Short mmCIF file of C-alpha atoms in Angstrom, two decimals:
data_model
loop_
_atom_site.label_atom_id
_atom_site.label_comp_id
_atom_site.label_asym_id
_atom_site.label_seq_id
_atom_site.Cartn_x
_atom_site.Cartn_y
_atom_site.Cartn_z
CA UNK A 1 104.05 89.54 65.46
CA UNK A 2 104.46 86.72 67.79
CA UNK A 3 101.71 86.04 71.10
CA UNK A 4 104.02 87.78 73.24
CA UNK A 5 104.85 91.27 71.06
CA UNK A 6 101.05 90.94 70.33
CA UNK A 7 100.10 90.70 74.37
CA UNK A 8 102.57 93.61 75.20
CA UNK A 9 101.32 95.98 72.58
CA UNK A 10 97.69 95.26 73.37
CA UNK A 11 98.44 95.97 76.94
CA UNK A 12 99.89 99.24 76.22
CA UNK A 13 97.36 100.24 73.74
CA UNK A 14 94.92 99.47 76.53
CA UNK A 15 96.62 101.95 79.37
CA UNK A 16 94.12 104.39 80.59
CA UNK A 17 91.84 101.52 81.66
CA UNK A 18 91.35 100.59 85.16
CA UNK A 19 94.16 97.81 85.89
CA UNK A 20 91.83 95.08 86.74
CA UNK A 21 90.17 95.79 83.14
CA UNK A 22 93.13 95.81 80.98
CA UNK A 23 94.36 92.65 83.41
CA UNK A 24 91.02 91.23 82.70
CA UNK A 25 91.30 91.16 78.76
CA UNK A 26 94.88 90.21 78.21
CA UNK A 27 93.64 86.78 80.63
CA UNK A 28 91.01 86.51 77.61
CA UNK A 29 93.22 87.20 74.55
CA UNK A 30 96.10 84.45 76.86
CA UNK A 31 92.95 81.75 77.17
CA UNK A 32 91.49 82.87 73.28
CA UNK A 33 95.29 82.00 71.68
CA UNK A 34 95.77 78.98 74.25
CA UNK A 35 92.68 77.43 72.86
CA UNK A 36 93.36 78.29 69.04
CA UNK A 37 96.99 77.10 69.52
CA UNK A 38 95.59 73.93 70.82
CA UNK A 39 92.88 73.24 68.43
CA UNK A 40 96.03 73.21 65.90
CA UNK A 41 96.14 76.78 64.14
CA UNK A 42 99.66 78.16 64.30
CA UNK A 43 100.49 81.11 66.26
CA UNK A 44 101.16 83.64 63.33
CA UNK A 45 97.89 83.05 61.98
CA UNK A 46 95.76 83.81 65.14
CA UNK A 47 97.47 86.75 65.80
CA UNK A 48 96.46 87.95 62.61
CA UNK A 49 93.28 86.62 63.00
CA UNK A 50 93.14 88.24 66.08
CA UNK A 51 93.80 92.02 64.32
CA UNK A 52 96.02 94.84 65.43
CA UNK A 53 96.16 95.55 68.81
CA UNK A 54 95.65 99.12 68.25
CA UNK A 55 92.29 98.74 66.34
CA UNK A 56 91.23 95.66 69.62
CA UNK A 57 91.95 98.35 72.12
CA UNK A 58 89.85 101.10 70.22
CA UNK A 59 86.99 99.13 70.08
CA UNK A 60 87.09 97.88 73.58
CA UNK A 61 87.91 101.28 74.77
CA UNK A 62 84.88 102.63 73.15
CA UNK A 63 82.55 100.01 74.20
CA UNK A 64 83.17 101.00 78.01
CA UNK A 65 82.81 104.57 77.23
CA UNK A 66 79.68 103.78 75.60
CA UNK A 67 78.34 101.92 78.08
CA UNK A 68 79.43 104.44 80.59
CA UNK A 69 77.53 107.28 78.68
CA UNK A 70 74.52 105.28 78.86
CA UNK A 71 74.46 104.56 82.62
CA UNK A 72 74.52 108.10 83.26
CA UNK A 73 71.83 108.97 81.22
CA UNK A 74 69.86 106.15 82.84
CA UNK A 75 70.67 107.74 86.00
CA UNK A 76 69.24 111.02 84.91
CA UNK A 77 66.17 109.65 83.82
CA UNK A 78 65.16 107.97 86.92
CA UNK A 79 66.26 111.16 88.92
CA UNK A 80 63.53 113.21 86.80
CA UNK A 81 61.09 110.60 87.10
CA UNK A 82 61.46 109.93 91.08
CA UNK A 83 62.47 113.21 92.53
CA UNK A 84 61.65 115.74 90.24
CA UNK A 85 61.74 118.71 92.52
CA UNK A 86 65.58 117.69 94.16
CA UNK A 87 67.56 120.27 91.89
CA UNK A 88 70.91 119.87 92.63
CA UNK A 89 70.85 116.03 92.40
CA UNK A 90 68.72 116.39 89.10
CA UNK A 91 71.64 119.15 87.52
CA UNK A 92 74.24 116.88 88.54
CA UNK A 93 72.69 113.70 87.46
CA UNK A 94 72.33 115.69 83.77
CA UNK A 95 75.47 117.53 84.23
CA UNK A 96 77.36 114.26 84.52
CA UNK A 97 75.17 112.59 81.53
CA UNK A 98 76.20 115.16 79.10
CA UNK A 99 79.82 115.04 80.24
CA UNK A 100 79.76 111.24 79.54
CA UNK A 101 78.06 111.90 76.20
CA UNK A 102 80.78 114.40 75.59
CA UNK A 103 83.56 111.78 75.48
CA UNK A 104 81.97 109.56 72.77
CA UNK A 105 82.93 111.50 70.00
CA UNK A 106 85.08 114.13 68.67
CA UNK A 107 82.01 116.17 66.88
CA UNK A 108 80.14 115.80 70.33
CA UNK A 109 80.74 119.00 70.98
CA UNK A 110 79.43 120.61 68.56
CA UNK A 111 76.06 118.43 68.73
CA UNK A 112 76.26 118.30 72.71
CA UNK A 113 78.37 120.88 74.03
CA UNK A 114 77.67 124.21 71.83
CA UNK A 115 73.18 123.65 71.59
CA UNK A 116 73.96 122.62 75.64
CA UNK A 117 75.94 125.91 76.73
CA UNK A 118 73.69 127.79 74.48
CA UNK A 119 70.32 126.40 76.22
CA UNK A 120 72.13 127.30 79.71
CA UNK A 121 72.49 130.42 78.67
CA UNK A 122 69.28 130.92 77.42
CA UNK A 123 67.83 129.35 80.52
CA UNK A 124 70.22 131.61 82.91
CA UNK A 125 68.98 134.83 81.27
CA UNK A 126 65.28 133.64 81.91
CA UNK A 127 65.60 132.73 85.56
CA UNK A 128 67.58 136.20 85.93
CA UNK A 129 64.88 138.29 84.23
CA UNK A 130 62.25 136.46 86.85
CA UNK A 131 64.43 136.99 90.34
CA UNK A 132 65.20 140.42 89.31
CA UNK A 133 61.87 141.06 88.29
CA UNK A 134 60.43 139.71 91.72
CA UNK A 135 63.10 141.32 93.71
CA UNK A 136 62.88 144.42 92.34
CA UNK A 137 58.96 144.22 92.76
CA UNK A 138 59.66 143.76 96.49
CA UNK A 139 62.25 145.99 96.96
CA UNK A 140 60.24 148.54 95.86
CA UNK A 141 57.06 148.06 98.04
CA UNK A 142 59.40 147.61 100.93
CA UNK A 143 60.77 151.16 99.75
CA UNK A 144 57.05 152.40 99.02
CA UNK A 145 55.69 151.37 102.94
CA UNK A 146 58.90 153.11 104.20
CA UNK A 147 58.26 156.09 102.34
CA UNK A 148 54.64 156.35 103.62
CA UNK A 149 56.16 156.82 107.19
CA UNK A 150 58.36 159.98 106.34
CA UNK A 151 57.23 161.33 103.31
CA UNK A 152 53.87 162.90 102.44
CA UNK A 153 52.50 161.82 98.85
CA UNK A 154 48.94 161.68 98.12
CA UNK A 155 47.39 159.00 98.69
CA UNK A 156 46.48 157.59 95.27
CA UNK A 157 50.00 158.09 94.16
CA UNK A 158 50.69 155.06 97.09
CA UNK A 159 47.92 153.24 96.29
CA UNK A 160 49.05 153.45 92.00
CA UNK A 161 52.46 152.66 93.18
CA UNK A 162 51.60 149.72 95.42
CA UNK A 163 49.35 147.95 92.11
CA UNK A 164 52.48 148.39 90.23
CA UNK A 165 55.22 147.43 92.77
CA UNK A 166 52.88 144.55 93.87
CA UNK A 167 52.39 143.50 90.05
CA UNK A 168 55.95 143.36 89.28
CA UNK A 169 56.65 141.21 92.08
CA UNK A 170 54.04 138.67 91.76
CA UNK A 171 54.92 138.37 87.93
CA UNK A 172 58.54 137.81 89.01
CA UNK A 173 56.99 134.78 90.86
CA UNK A 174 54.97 133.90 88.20
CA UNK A 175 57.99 134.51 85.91
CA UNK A 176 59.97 132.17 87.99
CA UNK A 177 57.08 129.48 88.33
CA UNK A 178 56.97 129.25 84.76
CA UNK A 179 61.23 129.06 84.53
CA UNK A 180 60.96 125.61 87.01
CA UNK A 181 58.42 124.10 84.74
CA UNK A 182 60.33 125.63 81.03
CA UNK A 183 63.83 123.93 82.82
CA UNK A 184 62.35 120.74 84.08
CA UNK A 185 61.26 120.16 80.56
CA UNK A 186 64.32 121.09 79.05
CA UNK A 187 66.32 118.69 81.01
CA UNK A 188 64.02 116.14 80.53
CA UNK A 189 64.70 117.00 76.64
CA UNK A 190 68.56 117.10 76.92
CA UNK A 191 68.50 113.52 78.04
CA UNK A 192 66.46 112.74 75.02
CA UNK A 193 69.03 114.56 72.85
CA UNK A 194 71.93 112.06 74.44
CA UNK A 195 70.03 109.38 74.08
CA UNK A 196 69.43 109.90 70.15
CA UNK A 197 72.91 111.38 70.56
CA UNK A 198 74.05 107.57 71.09
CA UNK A 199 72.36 105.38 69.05
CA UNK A 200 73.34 107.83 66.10
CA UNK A 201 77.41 107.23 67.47
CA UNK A 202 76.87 103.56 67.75
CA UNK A 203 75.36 103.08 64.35
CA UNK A 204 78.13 104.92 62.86
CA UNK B 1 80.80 84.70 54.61
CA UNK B 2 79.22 87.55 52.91
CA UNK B 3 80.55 90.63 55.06
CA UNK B 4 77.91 92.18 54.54
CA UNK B 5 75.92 90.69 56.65
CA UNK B 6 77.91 90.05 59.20
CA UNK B 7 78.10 92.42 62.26
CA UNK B 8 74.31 91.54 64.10
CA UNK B 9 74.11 88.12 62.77
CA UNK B 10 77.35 86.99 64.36
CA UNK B 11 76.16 88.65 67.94
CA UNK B 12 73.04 86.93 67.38
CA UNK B 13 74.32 84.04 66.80
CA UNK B 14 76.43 84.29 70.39
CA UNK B 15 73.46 85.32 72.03
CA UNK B 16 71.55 82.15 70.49
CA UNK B 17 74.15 79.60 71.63
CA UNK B 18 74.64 80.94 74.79
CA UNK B 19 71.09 81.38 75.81
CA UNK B 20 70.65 77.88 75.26
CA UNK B 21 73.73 76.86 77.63
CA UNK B 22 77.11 78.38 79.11
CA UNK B 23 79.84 78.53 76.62
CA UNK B 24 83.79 79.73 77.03
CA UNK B 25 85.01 82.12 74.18
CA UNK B 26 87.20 79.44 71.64
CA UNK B 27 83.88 77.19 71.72
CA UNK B 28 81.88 79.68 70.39
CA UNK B 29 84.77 80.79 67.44
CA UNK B 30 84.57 76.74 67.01
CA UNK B 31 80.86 76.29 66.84
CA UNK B 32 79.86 79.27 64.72
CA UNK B 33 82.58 78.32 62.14
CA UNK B 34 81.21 75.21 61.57
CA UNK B 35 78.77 77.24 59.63
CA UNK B 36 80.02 80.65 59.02
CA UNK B 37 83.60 81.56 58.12
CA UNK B 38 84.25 84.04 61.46
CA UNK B 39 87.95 84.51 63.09
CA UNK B 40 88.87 84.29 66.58
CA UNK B 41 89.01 88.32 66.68
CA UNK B 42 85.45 89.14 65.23
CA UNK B 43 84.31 86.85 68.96
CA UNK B 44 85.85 88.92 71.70
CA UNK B 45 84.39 92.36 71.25
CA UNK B 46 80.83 90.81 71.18
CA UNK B 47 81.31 89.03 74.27
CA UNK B 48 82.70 91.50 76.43
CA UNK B 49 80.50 94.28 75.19
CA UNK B 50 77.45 92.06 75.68
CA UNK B 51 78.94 91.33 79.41
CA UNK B 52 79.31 95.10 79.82
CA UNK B 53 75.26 95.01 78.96
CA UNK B 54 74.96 92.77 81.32
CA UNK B 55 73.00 90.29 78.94
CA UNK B 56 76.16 87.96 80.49
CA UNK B 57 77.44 87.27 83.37
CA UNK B 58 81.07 85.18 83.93
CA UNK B 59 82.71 82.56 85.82
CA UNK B 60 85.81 80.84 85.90
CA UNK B 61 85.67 76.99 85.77
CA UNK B 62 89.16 75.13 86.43
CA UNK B 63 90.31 72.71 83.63
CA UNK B 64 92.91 69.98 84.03
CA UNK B 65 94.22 71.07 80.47
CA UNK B 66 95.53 74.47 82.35
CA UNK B 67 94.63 77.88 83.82
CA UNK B 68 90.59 77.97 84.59
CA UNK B 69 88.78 78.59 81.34
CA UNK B 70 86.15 82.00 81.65
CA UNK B 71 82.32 80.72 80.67
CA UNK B 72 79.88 82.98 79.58
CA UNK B 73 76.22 82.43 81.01
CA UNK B 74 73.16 84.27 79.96
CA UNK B 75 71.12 86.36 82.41
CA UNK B 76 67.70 86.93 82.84
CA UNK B 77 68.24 90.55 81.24
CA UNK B 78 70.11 88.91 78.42
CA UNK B 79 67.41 86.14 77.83
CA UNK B 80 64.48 88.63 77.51
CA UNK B 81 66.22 90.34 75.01
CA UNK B 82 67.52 87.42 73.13
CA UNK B 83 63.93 86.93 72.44
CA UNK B 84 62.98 89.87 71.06
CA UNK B 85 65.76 89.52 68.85
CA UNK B 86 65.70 86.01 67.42
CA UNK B 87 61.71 87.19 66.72
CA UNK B 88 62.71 89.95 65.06
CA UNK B 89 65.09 88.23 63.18
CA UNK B 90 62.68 85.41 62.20
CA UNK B 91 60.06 87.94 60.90
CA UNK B 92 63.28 89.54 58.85
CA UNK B 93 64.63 86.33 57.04
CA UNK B 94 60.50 85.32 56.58
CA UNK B 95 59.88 89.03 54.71
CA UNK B 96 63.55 88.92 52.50
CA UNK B 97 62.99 85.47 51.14
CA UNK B 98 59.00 86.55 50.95
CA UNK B 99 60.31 89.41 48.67
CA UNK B 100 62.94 87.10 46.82
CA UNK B 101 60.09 84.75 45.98
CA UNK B 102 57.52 86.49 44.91
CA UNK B 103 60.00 88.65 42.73
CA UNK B 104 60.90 85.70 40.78
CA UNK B 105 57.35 84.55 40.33
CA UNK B 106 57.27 86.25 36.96
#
């Protein structure tokens, strides 16, 4: 392969990459050959030194998505740590880690995506069982004060009926109390997960 | 060189040179192979991956030879953890040939 078949396939191998990037590593690879050229080695045997340009653009490839991955988990952390009560930036922050994650690796998702959907789920169900529980706690006293108006129950049936509506809705709270501390947690163990996620892809 | 060794030692080996002073990528193929047989390919992916870390940052420096040469400077980040690494490293080599010693003190 001579420098310039080398340069082109490298370049190709490289689309996909931001322009300045790719632009940005063929001036290396130009100035890396210049100087071996130079120093007296012949131009066949740096470009074999210098591999194939398919296996060069895999690794570089990789190291940006890597390093990528990890930014966005660093993001996530310090949104858990500084806001931890700002939701929607704290599910996007994670959201975006995990889909960075996601890209690393082929078997990613079955390690990320598959125990990640599953724990939404799980989490989803939880959170529903609380509103509904609260909701239909509430819906039911408001039902059980409009009912005292028009119709004529004895007294002690209300007041059973109020301890029960009144309980179901305040363990719907507590129910949902207990869902913002269980999901805080778990987010703050999904970017754990990543984390170990990565070093375990970059070893290998 | 023994390949088996090879991946961290040659990055730590970059990161040793270059936290000493600012080097452009052929010097450091040249310098290390004084030593240790590397190739100009096994250089690259260190040094831009440990740019993306932001352990380096680059400029471009003109040279009358032809188009301005990239150099590769170490940053604070990248001299902290430099550090931690040659120390680690030290303790490593001290406990191998500690082991190699004492197992041929028979």
């Amino acid at each position: 392969m001579t420098k310039q078949e080398f340069l082109f396939q490298l370049r190709l191998q490289l689309s996909g990459l931001p322009q300045l990037e790719v632009d940005d590593i063929i001036r290396d690879q130009e100035e890396l050959i210049r100087d071996a050229l130079a120093a007296g080695r012949t131009e066949e045997s740096v470009i074999t030194a210098l591999g194939s340009p398919a296996d060069l653009a895999r690794n570089l490839k990789s190291e940006i998505k890597i390093e990528h991955a990890e930014e966005q988990i660093k993001k996530a952390e310090a949104q858990f740590t500084n806001t931890s009560n700002d939701w929607s930036n704290n599910s996007k922050a994670l959201l975006s880690a995990v889909g960075a994650v996601l890209v690393l690796a082929p078997f990613n998702l079955i390690f990320v995506l598959g125990p990640f959907l599953a724990l939404m789920g799980i989490l989803f169900t939880g959170w529903a069982i609380a509103i509904a529980m609260a909701c239909v706690g509430l819906s039911l006293l408001g039902v059980l004060l409009v009912s005292i108006a028009f119709a004529g129950f004895s007294p002690l049936i209300y007041l059973a009926c109020f301890f029960v509506f009144a309980g179901l809705m305040f363990l719907g709270f507590t129910f949902c109390g207990v869902m913002a501390l269980v999901t805080t947690l778990v987010m703050k163990l999904v970017v754990k997960y990543l984390k170990w996620n990565i070093k375990f892809i970059t070893k290998s | 060189m023994n390949t088996q060794f090879n991946k961290g030692v040659i990055e730590m080996c970059v990161l040793g040179l270059v936290s000493q002073r600012d080097y452009y990528g052929y010097e450091l193929v040249e310098t290390i192979s004084k030593r240790i047989e590397i190739s100009e390919g096994t250089i690259y992916p260190i040094l831009r991956r440990l740019t993306i870390e932001k352990y380096f940052e680059t400029y471009l420096k003109e040279s009358n030879e032809g188009p301005p040469r990239k150099y590769y400077r170490m940053t604070k980040l990248g001299l902290e953890e430099t550090e931690k690494l040659v120390s680690a490293w030290h303790k490593f080599s001290d406990d191998v040939n500690y082991i190699i010693k004492s197992g041929s003190d028979k």
